Amino acid sequence: MRRISRGAVLTVVLALLAGVAGGWLGSGRFLPRPHAQSLHEMVHHELKLSVDQDRRLEALEQDFAVRRRAREAELRAANAQLAAAIQARHEYGPEVEAAVERFHAAMGALQLETVQHVLAMRKVLTPEQAAKFDRRVSEALTNETP
């Protein structure tokens, strides 16, 4: 049987490490990621809103912020209920099921209010603005960017 030199083993190990490092760097984990612009930023920075549109959208956003905070508080309460139920029983029983259902109801309500808010925002826009808005909403929902 042939003996492999220490230098050959070291070369293989270093080549393997270089390949892993290259793959890691090439995957973008080390490079800064581009900032994904929020729908709010896009509307206010790209759509060239009129003063009236800006005022109307601001009112919609303030109203939604209050409702969103209430829904998020309900989500946190449902999670706390779930944690307590799991801690008390350590099994899937009626208490855990009730907490899961409460969480799902709160999540569904938040999603519904968010969709209603987005559609209310759209009504404030001109047809040209709405087309850009629709593309951005579609990208956000499908995680697709051009």
PDB file of C-alpha atoms in Angstrom:
ATOM      1  CA  MET A   1       0.000   0.000   0.000  1.00  0.00           C
ATOM      2  CA  ARG A   2       1.242   3.404  -0.929  1.00  0.00           C
ATOM      3  CA  ARG A   3       1.877   5.966   1.771  1.00  0.00           C
ATOM      4  CA  ILE A   4       0.400   9.460   1.288  1.00  0.00           C
ATOM      5  CA  SER A   5       2.684  12.300   2.244  1.00  0.00           C
ATOM      6  CA  ARG A   6       1.774  14.834   4.876  1.00  0.00           C
ATOM      7  CA  GLY A   7       2.098  17.604   2.268  1.00  0.00           C
ATOM      8  CA  ALA A   8      -0.483  15.962   0.001  1.00  0.00           C
ATOM      9  CA  VAL A   9      -2.976  15.623   2.866  1.00  0.00           C
ATOM     10  CA  LEU A  10      -2.391  19.248   3.847  1.00  0.00           C
ATOM     11  CA  THR A  11      -2.937  20.345   0.246  1.00  0.00           C
ATOM     12  CA  VAL A  12      -6.237  18.446   0.022  1.00  0.00           C
ATOM     13  CA  VAL A  13      -7.444  19.844   3.363  1.00  0.00           C
ATOM     14  CA  LEU A  14      -6.521  23.410   2.379  1.00  0.00           C
ATOM     15  CA  ALA A  15      -8.204  23.002  -1.013  1.00  0.00           C
ATOM     16  CA  LEU A  16     -11.341  21.719   0.692  1.00  0.00           C
ATOM     17  CA  LEU A  17     -11.347  24.636   3.142  1.00  0.00           C
ATOM     18  CA  ALA A  18     -10.816  27.115   0.304  1.00  0.00           C
ATOM     19  CA  GLY A  19     -13.736  25.572  -1.604  1.00  0.00           C
ATOM     20  CA  VAL A  20     -16.035  25.809   1.422  1.00  0.00           C
ATOM     21  CA  ALA A  21     -14.962  29.406   2.063  1.00  0.00           C
ATOM     22  CA  GLY A  22     -15.480  30.292  -1.590  1.00  0.00           C
ATOM     23  CA  GLY A  23     -18.929  28.755  -1.571  1.00  0.00           C
ATOM     24  CA  TRP A  24     -19.829  30.605   1.625  1.00  0.00           C
ATOM     25  CA  LEU A  25     -18.636  33.943   0.243  1.00  0.00           C
ATOM     26  CA  GLY A  26     -20.223  33.305  -3.129  1.00  0.00           C
ATOM     27  CA  SER A  27     -23.596  32.568  -1.560  1.00  0.00           C
ATOM     28  CA  GLY A  28     -23.814  36.194  -0.419  1.00  0.00           C
ATOM     29  CA  ARG A  29     -23.632  35.471   3.298  1.00  0.00           C
ATOM     30  CA  PHE A  30     -20.631  37.735   3.669  1.00  0.00           C
ATOM     31  CA  LEU A  31     -21.700  40.464   1.269  1.00  0.00           C
ATOM     32  CA  PRO A  32     -24.145  43.184   2.317  1.00  0.00           C
ATOM     33  CA  ARG A  33     -27.660  42.449   1.165  1.00  0.00           C
ATOM     34  CA  PRO A  34     -29.622  45.091  -0.672  1.00  0.00           C
ATOM     35  CA  HIS A  35     -32.212  46.830   1.465  1.00  0.00           C
ATOM     36  CA  ALA A  36     -35.672  45.589   0.610  1.00  0.00           C
ATOM     37  CA  GLN A  37     -37.830  48.661   0.374  1.00  0.00           C
ATOM     38  CA  SER A  38     -41.067  48.475   2.326  1.00  0.00           C
ATOM     39  CA  LEU A  39     -44.410  49.189   0.711  1.00  0.00           C
ATOM     40  CA  HIS A  40     -44.667  52.322   2.826  1.00  0.00           C
ATOM     41  CA  GLU A  41     -41.265  53.585   1.620  1.00  0.00           C
ATOM     42  CA  MET A  42     -42.125  52.786  -1.985  1.00  0.00           C
ATOM     43  CA  VAL A  43     -45.439  54.649  -1.823  1.00  0.00           C
ATOM     44  CA  HIS A  44     -43.973  57.741  -0.197  1.00  0.00           C
ATOM     45  CA  HIS A  45     -40.678  57.880  -2.097  1.00  0.00           C
ATOM     46  CA  GLU A  46     -41.439  56.608  -5.596  1.00  0.00           C
ATOM     47  CA  LEU A  47     -45.054  57.403  -6.429  1.00  0.00           C
ATOM     48  CA  LYS A  48     -44.837  61.210  -6.367  1.00  0.00           C
ATOM     49  CA  LEU A  49     -47.943  61.676  -4.262  1.00  0.00           C
ATOM     50  CA  SER A  50     -49.972  64.854  -4.284  1.00  0.00           C
ATOM     51  CA  VAL A  51     -50.400  66.727  -1.008  1.00  0.00           C
ATOM     52  CA  ASP A  52     -53.975  65.424  -0.782  1.00  0.00           C
ATOM     53  CA  GLN A  53     -52.890  61.827  -1.433  1.00  0.00           C
ATOM     54  CA  ASP A  54     -50.148  62.109   1.168  1.00  0.00           C
ATOM     55  CA  ARG A  55     -52.623  63.468   3.726  1.00  0.00           C
ATOM     56  CA  ARG A  56     -55.175  60.725   3.016  1.00  0.00           C
ATOM     57  CA  LEU A  57     -52.566  57.963   3.150  1.00  0.00           C
ATOM     58  CA  GLU A  58     -51.164  59.313   6.399  1.00  0.00           C
ATOM     59  CA  ALA A  59     -54.638  59.111   7.973  1.00  0.00           C
ATOM     60  CA  LEU A  60     -55.044  55.530   6.745  1.00  0.00           C
ATOM     61  CA  GLU A  61     -51.615  54.587   8.095  1.00  0.00           C
ATOM     62  CA  GLN A  62     -52.244  56.109  11.519  1.00  0.00           C
ATOM     63  CA  ASP A  63     -55.561  54.278  11.811  1.00  0.00           C
ATOM     64  CA  PHE A  64     -54.020  51.001  10.721  1.00  0.00           C
ATOM     65  CA  ALA A  65     -51.081  51.408  13.121  1.00  0.00           C
ATOM     66  CA  VAL A  66     -53.510  51.489  16.059  1.00  0.00           C
ATOM     67  CA  ARG A  67     -55.385  48.421  14.836  1.00  0.00           C
ATOM     68  CA  ARG A  68     -52.153  46.568  14.046  1.00  0.00           C
ATOM     69  CA  ARG A  69     -50.768  47.198  17.534  1.00  0.00           C
ATOM     70  CA  ALA A  70     -53.994  45.825  19.052  1.00  0.00           C
ATOM     71  CA  ARG A  71     -53.799  42.698  16.881  1.00  0.00           C
ATOM     72  CA  GLU A  72     -50.121  42.201  17.724  1.00  0.00           C
ATOM     73  CA  ALA A  73     -50.963  42.489  21.433  1.00  0.00           C
ATOM     74  CA  GLU A  74     -53.581  39.777  20.942  1.00  0.00           C
ATOM     75  CA  LEU A  75     -50.936  37.588  19.243  1.00  0.00           C
ATOM     76  CA  ARG A  76     -48.589  38.061  22.188  1.00  0.00           C
ATOM     77  CA  ALA A  77     -51.404  37.227  24.637  1.00  0.00           C
ATOM     78  CA  ALA A  78     -52.248  34.084  22.669  1.00  0.00           C
ATOM     79  CA  ASN A  79     -48.587  33.040  22.723  1.00  0.00           C
ATOM     80  CA  ALA A  80     -48.450  33.612  26.481  1.00  0.00           C
ATOM     81  CA  GLN A  81     -51.599  31.507  26.889  1.00  0.00           C
ATOM     82  CA  LEU A  82     -50.010  28.778  24.749  1.00  0.00           C
ATOM     83  CA  ALA A  83     -46.795  28.855  26.779  1.00  0.00           C
ATOM     84  CA  ALA A  84     -48.752  28.571  30.031  1.00  0.00           C
ATOM     85  CA  ALA A  85     -50.873  25.702  28.691  1.00  0.00           C
ATOM     86  CA  ILE A  86     -47.824  23.779  27.497  1.00  0.00           C
ATOM     87  CA  GLN A  87     -45.993  24.399  30.768  1.00  0.00           C
ATOM     88  CA  ALA A  88     -49.008  23.256  32.813  1.00  0.00           C
ATOM     89  CA  ARG A  89     -49.839  20.076  30.881  1.00  0.00           C
ATOM     90  CA  HIS A  90     -46.836  19.120  28.731  1.00  0.00           C
ATOM     91  CA  GLU A  91     -49.223  17.574  26.220  1.00  0.00           C
ATOM     92  CA  TYR A  92     -51.620  18.575  23.492  1.00  0.00           C
ATOM     93  CA  GLY A  93     -54.918  18.969  25.267  1.00  0.00           C
ATOM     94  CA  PRO A  94     -57.911  21.318  25.302  1.00  0.00           C
ATOM     95  CA  GLU A  95     -55.944  24.212  26.826  1.00  0.00           C
ATOM     96  CA  VAL A  96     -53.191  24.017  24.206  1.00  0.00           C
ATOM     97  CA  GLU A  97     -55.751  23.628  21.431  1.00  0.00           C
ATOM     98  CA  ALA A  98     -57.665  26.700  22.650  1.00  0.00           C
ATOM     99  CA  ALA A  99     -54.467  28.762  22.750  1.00  0.00           C
ATOM    100  CA  VAL A 100     -53.479  27.648  19.241  1.00  0.00           C
ATOM    101  CA  GLU A 101     -56.949  28.508  17.952  1.00  0.00           C
ATOM    102  CA  ARG A 102     -56.775  31.914  19.658  1.00  0.00           C
ATOM    103  CA  PHE A 103     -53.424  32.564  17.989  1.00  0.00           C
ATOM    104  CA  HIS A 104     -54.728  31.508  14.575  1.00  0.00           C
ATOM    105  CA  ALA A 105     -57.779  33.732  14.961  1.00  0.00           C
ATOM    106  CA  ALA A 106     -55.613  36.718  15.891  1.00  0.00           C
ATOM    107  CA  MET A 107     -53.201  36.020  13.024  1.00  0.00           C
ATOM    108  CA  GLY A 108     -56.090  35.739  10.566  1.00  0.00           C
ATOM    109  CA  ALA A 109     -57.616  38.977  11.821  1.00  0.00           C
ATOM    110  CA  LEU A 110     -54.280  40.775  11.445  1.00  0.00           C
ATOM    111  CA  GLN A 111     -53.863  39.438   7.919  1.00  0.00           C
ATOM    112  CA  LEU A 112     -57.401  40.483   6.972  1.00  0.00           C
ATOM    113  CA  GLU A 113     -56.922  43.987   8.357  1.00  0.00           C
ATOM    114  CA  THR A 114     -53.580  44.274   6.559  1.00  0.00           C
ATOM    115  CA  VAL A 115     -55.131  43.305   3.222  1.00  0.00           C
ATOM    116  CA  GLN A 116     -58.007  45.736   3.791  1.00  0.00           C
ATOM    117  CA  HIS A 117     -55.490  48.475   4.612  1.00  0.00           C
ATOM    118  CA  VAL A 118     -53.458  47.794   1.461  1.00  0.00           C
ATOM    119  CA  LEU A 119     -56.610  47.929  -0.668  1.00  0.00           C
ATOM    120  CA  ALA A 120     -57.706  51.169   1.026  1.00  0.00           C
ATOM    121  CA  MET A 121     -54.293  52.673   0.220  1.00  0.00           C
ATOM    122  CA  ARG A 122     -54.674  51.637  -3.404  1.00  0.00           C
ATOM    123  CA  LYS A 123     -57.941  53.568  -3.708  1.00  0.00           C
ATOM    124  CA  VAL A 124     -56.046  56.804  -3.019  1.00  0.00           C
ATOM    125  CA  LEU A 125     -53.677  56.288  -5.971  1.00  0.00           C
ATOM    126  CA  THR A 126     -53.961  57.282  -9.612  1.00  0.00           C
ATOM    127  CA  PRO A 127     -54.137  54.429 -12.170  1.00  0.00           C
ATOM    128  CA  GLU A 128     -50.412  54.835 -12.993  1.00  0.00           C
ATOM    129  CA  GLN A 129     -49.449  54.852  -9.327  1.00  0.00           C
ATOM    130  CA  ALA A 130     -51.729  51.887  -8.669  1.00  0.00           C
ATOM    131  CA  ALA A 131     -49.986  49.849 -11.374  1.00  0.00           C
ATOM    132  CA  LYS A 132     -46.598  50.356  -9.668  1.00  0.00           C
ATOM    133  CA  PHE A 133     -48.193  49.706  -6.285  1.00  0.00           C
ATOM    134  CA  ASP A 134     -49.770  46.469  -7.545  1.00  0.00           C
ATOM    135  CA  ARG A 135     -46.409  45.211  -8.822  1.00  0.00           C
ATOM    136  CA  ARG A 136     -44.789  45.917  -5.456  1.00  0.00           C
ATOM    137  CA  VAL A 137     -47.610  44.203  -3.550  1.00  0.00           C
ATOM    138  CA  SER A 138     -47.367  41.177  -5.842  1.00  0.00           C
ATOM    139  CA  GLU A 139     -43.599  41.006  -5.340  1.00  0.00           C
ATOM    140  CA  ALA A 140     -44.024  41.215  -1.571  1.00  0.00           C
ATOM    141  CA  LEU A 141     -46.617  38.452  -1.520  1.00  0.00           C
ATOM    142  CA  THR A 142     -44.688  36.107  -3.797  1.00  0.00           C
ATOM    143  CA  ASN A 143     -41.140  37.039  -2.715  1.00  0.00           C
ATOM    144  CA  GLU A 144     -40.310  37.716  -6.347  1.00  0.00           C
ATOM    145  CA  THR A 145     -38.279  40.705  -7.401  1.00  0.00           C
ATOM    146  CA  PRO A 146     -37.524  41.710 -10.988  1.00  0.00           C
TER     147      PRO A 146
END
